[in-house]
Coordinates of C-alpha atoms in Angstrom, one line a residue:
X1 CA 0.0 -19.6 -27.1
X2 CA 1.1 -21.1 -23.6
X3 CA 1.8 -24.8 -24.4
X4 CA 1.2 -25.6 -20.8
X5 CA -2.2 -24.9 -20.9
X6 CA -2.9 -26.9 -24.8
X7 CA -2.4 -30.1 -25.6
X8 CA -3.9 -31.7 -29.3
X9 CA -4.7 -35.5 -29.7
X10 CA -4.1 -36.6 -26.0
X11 CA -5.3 -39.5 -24.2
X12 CA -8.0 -39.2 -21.7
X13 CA -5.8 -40.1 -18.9
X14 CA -3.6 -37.2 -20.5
X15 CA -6.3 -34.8 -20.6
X16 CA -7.9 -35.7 -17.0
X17 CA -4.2 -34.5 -15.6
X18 CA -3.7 -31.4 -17.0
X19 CA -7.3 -30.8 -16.3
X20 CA -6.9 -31.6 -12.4
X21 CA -3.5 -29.2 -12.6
X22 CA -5.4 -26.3 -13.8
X23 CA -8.2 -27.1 -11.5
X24 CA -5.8 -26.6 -8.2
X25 CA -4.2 -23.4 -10.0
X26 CA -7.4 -21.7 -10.8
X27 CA -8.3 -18.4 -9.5
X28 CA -11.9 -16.4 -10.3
X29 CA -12.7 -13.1 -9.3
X30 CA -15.4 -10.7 -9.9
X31 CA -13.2 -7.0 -9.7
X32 CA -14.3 -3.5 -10.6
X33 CA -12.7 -1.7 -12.9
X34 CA -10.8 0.7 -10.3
X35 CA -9.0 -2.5 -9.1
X36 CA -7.9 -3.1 -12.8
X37 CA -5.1 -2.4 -14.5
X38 CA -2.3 -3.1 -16.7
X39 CA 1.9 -2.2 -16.7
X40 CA 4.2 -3.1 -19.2
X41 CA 1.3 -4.7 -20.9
X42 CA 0.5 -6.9 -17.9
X43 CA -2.6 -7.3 -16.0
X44 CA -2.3 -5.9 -12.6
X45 CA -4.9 -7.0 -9.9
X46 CA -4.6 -4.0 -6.9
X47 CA -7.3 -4.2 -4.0
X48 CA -9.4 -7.5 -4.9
X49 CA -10.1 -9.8 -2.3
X50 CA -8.3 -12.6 -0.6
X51 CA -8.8 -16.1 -1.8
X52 CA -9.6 -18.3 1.7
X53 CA -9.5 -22.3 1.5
X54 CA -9.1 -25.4 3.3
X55 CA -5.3 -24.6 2.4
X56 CA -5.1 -21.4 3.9
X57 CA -5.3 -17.8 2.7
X58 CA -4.1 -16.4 -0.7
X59 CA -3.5 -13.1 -2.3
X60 CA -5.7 -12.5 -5.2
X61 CA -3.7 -9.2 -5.8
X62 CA -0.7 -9.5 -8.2
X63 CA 0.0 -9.4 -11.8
X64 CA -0.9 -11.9 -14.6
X65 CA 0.8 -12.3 -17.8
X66 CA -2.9 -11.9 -20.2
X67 CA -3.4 -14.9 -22.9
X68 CA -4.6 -13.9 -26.9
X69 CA -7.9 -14.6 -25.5
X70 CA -8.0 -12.5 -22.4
X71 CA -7.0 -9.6 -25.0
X72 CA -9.4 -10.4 -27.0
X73 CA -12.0 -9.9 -24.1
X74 CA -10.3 -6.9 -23.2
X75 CA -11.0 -5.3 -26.9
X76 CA -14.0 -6.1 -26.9
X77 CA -15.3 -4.7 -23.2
X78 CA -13.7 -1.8 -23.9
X79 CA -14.3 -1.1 -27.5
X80 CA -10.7 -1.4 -28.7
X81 CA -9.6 -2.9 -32.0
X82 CA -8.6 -6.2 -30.9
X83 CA -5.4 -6.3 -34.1
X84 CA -4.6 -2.4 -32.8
X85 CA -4.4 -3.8 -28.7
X86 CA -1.7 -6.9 -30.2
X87 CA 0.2 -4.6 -32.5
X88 CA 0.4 -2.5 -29.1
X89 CA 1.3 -6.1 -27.0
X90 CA 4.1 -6.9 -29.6
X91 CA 5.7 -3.3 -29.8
X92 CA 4.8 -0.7 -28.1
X93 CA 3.2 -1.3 -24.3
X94 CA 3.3 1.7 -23.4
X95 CA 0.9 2.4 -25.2
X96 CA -1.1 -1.1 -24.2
X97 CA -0.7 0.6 -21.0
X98 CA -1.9 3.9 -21.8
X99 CA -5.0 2.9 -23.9
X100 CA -6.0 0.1 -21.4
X101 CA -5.9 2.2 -18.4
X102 CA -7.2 4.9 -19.8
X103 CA -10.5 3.3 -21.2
X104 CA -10.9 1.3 -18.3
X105 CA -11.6 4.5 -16.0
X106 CA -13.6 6.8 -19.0
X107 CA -17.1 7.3 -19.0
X108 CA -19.0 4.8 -17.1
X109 CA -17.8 5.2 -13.0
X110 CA -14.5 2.6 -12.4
X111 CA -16.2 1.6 -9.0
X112 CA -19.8 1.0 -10.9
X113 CA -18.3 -1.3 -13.4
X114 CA -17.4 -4.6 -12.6
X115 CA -15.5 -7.7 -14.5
X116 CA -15.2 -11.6 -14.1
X117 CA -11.4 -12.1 -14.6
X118 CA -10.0 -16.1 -15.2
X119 CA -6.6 -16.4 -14.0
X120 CA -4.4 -18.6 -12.9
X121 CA -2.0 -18.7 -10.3
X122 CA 1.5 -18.6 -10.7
X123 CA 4.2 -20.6 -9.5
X124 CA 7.1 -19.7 -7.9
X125 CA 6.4 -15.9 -7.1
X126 CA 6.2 -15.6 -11.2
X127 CA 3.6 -14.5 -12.2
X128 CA 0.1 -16.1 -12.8
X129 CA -1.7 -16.0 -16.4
X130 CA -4.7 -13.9 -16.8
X131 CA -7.0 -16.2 -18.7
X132 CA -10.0 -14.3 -20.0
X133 CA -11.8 -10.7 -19.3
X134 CA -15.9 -11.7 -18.8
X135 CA -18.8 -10.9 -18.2
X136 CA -19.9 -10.8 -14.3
X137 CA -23.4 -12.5 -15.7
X138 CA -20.7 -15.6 -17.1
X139 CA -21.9 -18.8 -15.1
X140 CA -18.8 -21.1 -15.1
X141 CA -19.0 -24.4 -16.1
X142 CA -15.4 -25.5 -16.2
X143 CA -13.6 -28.6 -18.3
X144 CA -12.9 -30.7 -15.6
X145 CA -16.6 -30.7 -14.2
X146 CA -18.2 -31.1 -17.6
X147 CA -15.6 -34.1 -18.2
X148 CA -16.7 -36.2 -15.5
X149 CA -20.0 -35.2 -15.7
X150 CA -20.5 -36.1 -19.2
X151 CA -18.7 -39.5 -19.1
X152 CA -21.1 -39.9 -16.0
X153 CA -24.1 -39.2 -18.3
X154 CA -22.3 -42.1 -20.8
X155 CA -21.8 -44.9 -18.2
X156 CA -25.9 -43.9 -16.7
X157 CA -26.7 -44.9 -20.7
X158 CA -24.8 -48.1 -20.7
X159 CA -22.7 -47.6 -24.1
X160 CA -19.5 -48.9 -25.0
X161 CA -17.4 -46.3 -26.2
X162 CA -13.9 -45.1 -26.6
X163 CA -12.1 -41.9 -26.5
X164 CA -10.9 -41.1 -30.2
X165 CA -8.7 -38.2 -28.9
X166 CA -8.9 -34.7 -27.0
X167 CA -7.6 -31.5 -27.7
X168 CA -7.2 -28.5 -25.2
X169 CA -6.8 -24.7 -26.1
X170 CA -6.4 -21.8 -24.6
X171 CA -10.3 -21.3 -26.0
X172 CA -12.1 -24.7 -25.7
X173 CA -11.4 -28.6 -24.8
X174 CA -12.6 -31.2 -26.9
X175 CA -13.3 -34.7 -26.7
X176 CA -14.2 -37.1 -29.1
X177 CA -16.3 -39.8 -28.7
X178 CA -17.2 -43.0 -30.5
X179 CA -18.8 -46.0 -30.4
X180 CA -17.4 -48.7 -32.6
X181 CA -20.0 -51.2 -32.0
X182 CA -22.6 -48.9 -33.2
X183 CA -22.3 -49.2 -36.9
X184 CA -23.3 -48.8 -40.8
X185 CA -22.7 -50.0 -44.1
X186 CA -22.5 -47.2 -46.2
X187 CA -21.0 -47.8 -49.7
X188 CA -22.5 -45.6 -51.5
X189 CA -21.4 -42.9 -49.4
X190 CA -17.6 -44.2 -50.0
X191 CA -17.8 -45.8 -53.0
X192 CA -14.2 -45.8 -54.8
X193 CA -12.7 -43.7 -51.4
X194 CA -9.4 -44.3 -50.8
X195 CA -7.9 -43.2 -47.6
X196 CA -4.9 -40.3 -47.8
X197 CA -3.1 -42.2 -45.7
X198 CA -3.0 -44.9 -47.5
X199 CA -5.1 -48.0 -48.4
X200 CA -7.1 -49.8 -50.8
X201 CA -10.2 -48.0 -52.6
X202 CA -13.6 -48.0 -50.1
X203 CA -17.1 -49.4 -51.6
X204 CA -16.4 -50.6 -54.9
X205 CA -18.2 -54.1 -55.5
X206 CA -19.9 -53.6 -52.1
X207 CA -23.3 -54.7 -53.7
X208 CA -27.0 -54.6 -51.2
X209 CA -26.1 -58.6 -51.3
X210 CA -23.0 -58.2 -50.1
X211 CA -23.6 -55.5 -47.6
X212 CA -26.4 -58.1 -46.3
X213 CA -24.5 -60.8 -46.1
X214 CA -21.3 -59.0 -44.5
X215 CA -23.3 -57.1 -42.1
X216 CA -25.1 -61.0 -40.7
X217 CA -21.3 -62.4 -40.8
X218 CA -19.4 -59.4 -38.6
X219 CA -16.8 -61.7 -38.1
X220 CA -15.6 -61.6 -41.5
X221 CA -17.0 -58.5 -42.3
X222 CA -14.7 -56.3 -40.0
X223 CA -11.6 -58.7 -41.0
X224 CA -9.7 -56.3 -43.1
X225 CA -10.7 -53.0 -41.4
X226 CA -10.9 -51.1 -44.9
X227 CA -14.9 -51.9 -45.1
X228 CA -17.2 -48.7 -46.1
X229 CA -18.5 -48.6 -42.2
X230 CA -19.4 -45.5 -40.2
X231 CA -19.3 -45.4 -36.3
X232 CA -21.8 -43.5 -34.2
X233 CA -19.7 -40.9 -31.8
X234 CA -19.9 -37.3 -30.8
X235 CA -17.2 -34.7 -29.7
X236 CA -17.8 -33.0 -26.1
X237 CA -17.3 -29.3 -26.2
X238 CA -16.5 -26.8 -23.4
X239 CA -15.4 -22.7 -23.4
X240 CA -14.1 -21.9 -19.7
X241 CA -12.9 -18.2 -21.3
X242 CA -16.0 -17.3 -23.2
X243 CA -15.1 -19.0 -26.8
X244 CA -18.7 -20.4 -27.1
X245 CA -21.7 -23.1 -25.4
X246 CA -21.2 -26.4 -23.6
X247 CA -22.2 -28.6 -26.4
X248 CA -22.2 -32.4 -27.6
X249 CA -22.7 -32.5 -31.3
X250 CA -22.8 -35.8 -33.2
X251 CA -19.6 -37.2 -35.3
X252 CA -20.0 -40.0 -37.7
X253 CA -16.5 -41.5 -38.0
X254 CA -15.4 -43.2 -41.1
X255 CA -13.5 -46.4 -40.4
X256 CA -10.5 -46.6 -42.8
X257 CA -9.2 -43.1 -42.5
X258 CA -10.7 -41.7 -39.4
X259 CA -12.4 -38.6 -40.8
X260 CA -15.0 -37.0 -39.1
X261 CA -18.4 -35.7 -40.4
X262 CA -20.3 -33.3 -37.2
X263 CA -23.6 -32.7 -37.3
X264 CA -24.1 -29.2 -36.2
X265 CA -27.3 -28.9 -36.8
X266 CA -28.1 -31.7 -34.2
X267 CA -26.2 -30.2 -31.6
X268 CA -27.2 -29.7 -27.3
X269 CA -26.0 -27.2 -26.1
X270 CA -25.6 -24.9 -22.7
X271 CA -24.9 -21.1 -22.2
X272 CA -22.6 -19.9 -19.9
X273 CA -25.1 -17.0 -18.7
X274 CA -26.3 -17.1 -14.6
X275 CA -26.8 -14.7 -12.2
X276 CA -24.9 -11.4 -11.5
X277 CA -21.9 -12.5 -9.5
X278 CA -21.2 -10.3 -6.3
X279 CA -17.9 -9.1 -5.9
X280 CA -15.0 -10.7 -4.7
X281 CA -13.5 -14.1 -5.3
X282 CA -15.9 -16.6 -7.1
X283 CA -17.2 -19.4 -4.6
X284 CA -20.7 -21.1 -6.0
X285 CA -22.4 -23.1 -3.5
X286 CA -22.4 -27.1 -3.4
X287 CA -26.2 -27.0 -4.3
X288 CA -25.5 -24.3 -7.5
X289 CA -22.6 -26.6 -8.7
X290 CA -24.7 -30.2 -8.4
X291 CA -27.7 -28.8 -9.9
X292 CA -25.2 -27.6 -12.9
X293 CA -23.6 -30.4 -13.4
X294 CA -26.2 -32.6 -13.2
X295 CA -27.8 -30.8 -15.9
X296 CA -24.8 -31.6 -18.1
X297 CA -24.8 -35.3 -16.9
X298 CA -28.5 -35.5 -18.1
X299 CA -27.8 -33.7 -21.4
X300 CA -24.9 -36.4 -22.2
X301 CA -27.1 -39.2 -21.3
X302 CA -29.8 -37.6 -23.6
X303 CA -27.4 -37.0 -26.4
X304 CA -25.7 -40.7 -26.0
X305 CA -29.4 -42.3 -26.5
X306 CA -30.3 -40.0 -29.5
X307 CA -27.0 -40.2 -31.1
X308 CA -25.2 -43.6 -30.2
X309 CA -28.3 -45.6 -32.0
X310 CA -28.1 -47.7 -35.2
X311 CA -31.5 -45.7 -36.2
X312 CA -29.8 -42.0 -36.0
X313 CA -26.7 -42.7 -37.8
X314 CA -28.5 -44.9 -40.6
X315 CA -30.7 -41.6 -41.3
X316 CA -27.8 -39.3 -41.3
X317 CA -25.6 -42.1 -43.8
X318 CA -29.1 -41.3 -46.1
X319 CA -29.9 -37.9 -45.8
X320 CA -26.2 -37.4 -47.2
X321 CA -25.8 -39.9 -50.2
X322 CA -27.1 -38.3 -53.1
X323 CA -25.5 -35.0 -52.5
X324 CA -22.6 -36.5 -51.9
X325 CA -22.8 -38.9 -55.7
X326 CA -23.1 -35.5 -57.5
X327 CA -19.7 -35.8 -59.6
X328 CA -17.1 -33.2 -59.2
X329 CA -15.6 -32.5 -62.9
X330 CA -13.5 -29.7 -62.6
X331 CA -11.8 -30.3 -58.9
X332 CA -9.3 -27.3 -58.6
X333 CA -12.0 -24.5 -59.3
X334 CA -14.3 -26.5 -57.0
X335 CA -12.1 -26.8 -54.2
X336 CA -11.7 -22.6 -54.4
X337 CA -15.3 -22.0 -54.2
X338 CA -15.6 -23.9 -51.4
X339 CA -12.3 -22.9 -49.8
X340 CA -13.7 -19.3 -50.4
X341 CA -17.3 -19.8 -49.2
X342 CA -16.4 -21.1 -45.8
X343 CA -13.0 -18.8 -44.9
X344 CA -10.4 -21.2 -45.7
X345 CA -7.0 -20.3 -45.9
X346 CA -4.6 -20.6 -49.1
X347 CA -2.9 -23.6 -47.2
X348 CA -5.7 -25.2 -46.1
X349 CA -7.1 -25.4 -49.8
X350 CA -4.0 -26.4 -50.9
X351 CA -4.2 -29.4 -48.7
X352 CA -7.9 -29.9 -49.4
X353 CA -7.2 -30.2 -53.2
X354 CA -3.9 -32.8 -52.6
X355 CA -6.7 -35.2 -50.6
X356 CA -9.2 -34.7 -53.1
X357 CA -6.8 -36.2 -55.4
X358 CA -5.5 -38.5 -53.4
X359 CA -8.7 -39.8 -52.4
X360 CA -9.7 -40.6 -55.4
X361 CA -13.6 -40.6 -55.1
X362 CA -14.5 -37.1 -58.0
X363 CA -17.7 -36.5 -56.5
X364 CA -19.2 -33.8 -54.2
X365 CA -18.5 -36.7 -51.2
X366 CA -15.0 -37.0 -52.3
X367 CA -14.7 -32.7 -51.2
X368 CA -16.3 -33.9 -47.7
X369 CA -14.0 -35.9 -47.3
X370 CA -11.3 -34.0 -48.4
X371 CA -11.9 -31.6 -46.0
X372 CA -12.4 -33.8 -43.2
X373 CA -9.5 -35.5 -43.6
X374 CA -7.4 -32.5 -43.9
X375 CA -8.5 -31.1 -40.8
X376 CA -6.9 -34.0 -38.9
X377 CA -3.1 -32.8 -40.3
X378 CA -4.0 -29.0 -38.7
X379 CA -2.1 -28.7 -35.4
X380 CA -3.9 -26.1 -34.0
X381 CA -6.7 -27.8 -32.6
X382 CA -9.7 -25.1 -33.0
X383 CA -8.5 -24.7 -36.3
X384 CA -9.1 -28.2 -36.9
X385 CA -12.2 -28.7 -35.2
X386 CA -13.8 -25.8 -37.1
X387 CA -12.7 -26.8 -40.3
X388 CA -14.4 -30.5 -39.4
X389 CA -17.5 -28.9 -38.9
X390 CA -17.2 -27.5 -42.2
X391 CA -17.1 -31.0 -43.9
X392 CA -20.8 -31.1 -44.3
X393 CA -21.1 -27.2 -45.6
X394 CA -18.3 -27.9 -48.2
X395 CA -20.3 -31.3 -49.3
X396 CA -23.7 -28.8 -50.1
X397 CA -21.2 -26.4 -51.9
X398 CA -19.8 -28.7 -53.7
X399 CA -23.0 -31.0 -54.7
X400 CA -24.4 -27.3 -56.0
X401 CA -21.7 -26.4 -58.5

């Protein structure tokens, strides 16, 4: 992976820069195959068009060193086994060379067949990094533009909310968003959970009175910080290579530990599908890129008065209590069916099964939030963010057994 395009758990301000760095580096062009290539297992660019802007003009020709994901769009356009193509990368690229060129002018006409190729530029007279292989058909709808959009569509709704952290990958960026002051009692849902990190137990002795009384008295009832309160959020979602939909998809965020349940099921989301894109360096008009962007600033405002309400997230605290009472009594078989159900590695059970225990709360809840909280020690951030999502799945698993 090329660290200087990732970064995991970053500040917005953090995010906002690297996003504005890439911006000015970026380079899009729709090229037919005959103006493909690769050599020593590098993308070569050979008779595309020149890039003209208010700086000047720019050579799109050159060669760019291809990302895991631009391979992976490679395999897949031209039908070779993506593990075969990185075995090739890693030790033999001559014959990367030789299986890549050759494919790219068999069968279909090179000058018939054309490809959207994500670079960008290098620095230096190095060369530039060849980001992803697409469709001609992909309608780009990159991170930076769906960032301030979407915190657009959050100020148009009027919420207070902060920014609980952002990840970028070579696939997708993420940002996640909460809204403290849009709360809920839920000690059922926590009762006797103790955070992993540390902390006292969650929801014990946290009777309907109590809850009552706590919830008219916020002064005292948010004095300790270790109250069995979920915040309203959601996490902002964005592929510029291909690796999935625009979405915003609601998060409930547990207070004392930070875990995250999303709500797949309730997700918006966008395709990155348009129009057949001519050949030649990518320029959409002002009037294509408002009238996509201000679909995506709608969308956020939408999803912030849907989600961000004291209604939504007391419905979603409900629909997931009695599942998650069902008590667990056999943990380490439990934590293998649903480590085996939804893909997980033998690491990542391993550390679902040490929070279980640590959490303390032996019920199909306490395996939700196993597994949300041991996303958050993953470093690679789609790892993480998938195995999040996976909190609620692992919860219906586990409230089955």
């Amino acid at each position: 992976m090329n660290t200087a395009l990732t970064t995991r758990n970053a500040t917005l301000q953090d995010l906002a820069a690297m996003l504005q760095d890439q911006h000015g580096r970026k380079l899009d062009v729709v090229a037919p195959a005959a103006t493909i290539g690769t050599r020593d297992a590098q993308l070569v660019l050979a008779g595309t068009d020149v890039e003209i802007t208010a700086d000047g003009v720019t050579a799109t020709d050159g060669v760019y060193t291809p990302t895991e994901v631009f391979d992976d769009g490679l395999a897949a356009k031209l039908g070779i086994p993506v593990a075969y193509l990185r075995r090739l990368r890693a030790n033999r690229p001559d014959l990367y060379d030789a299986n890549v060129n050759g494919w790219l002018r068999d069968a279909t006409p090179p000058e018939t067949r054309s490809f959207l190729v994500r670079c960008f530029r290098g620095s230096g007279g190095g060369p530039g990094i060849a980001r992803a292989l697409l469709s001609d058909r992909y309608g780009i709808v990159d991170n930076l533009d769906v960032l301030m959009a979407a915190l657009d569509g959050v100020r148009r709704a009027g919420v207070d909310v902060d920014i609980d952290g952002c990840d970028l990958t070579e696939r997708r960026m993420y940002v996640r968003v909460v809204a403290p002051q849009i709360k809920a009692f839920a000690p059922d849902l926590l009762a006797g959970y103790r955070s992993p990190w540390g902390g006292h137990d969650v929801g014990d002795g946290w009777t309907p009175q109590r809850v009552a009384q706590a919830a008219g008295r916020e002064s005292l009832a948010y004095a300790s910080g270790d109250e069995p309160v979920l915040f309203a959020g959601f996490v902002l979602s964005n592929s510029e290579v291909g690796a999935g939909r625009f979405t915003i998809t609601p998060r409930l965020t547990v207070q004392i530990c930070g875990n995250g349940l999303t709500i797949t099921a309730d997700a918006l989301s966008k395709v990155h599908l348009g129009a057949r894109l001519d050949e030649g360096v990518v320029r959409w008009s002002r009037d294509t890129e408002r009238r996509a962007l201000e679909l995506v600033t709608a969308q956020s405002r939408d999803a912030v008065e849907h989600y961000l309400n004291a209604d939504y997230l007391t419905a979603k605290i409900r629909d997931l209590e009695s599942k998650a009472a069902v008590p667990v009594r056999d943990a380490a078989p439990t934590v293998e069916a649903v480590a085996k159900a939804l893909s997980f590695t033998a690491d990542q059970q391993a550390t679902i099964l040490n929070h279980f225990i640590r959490g303390g709360q032996l019920t199909a809840g306490g395996i939700m939030h196993a597994v949300t909280s041991a996303a958050q020690t993953i470093a690679d951030a789609d790892t993480a963010h998938a195995m999040e999502a996976a909190g609620l799945r692992a919860l219906d698993i586990a409230a089955r057994r």
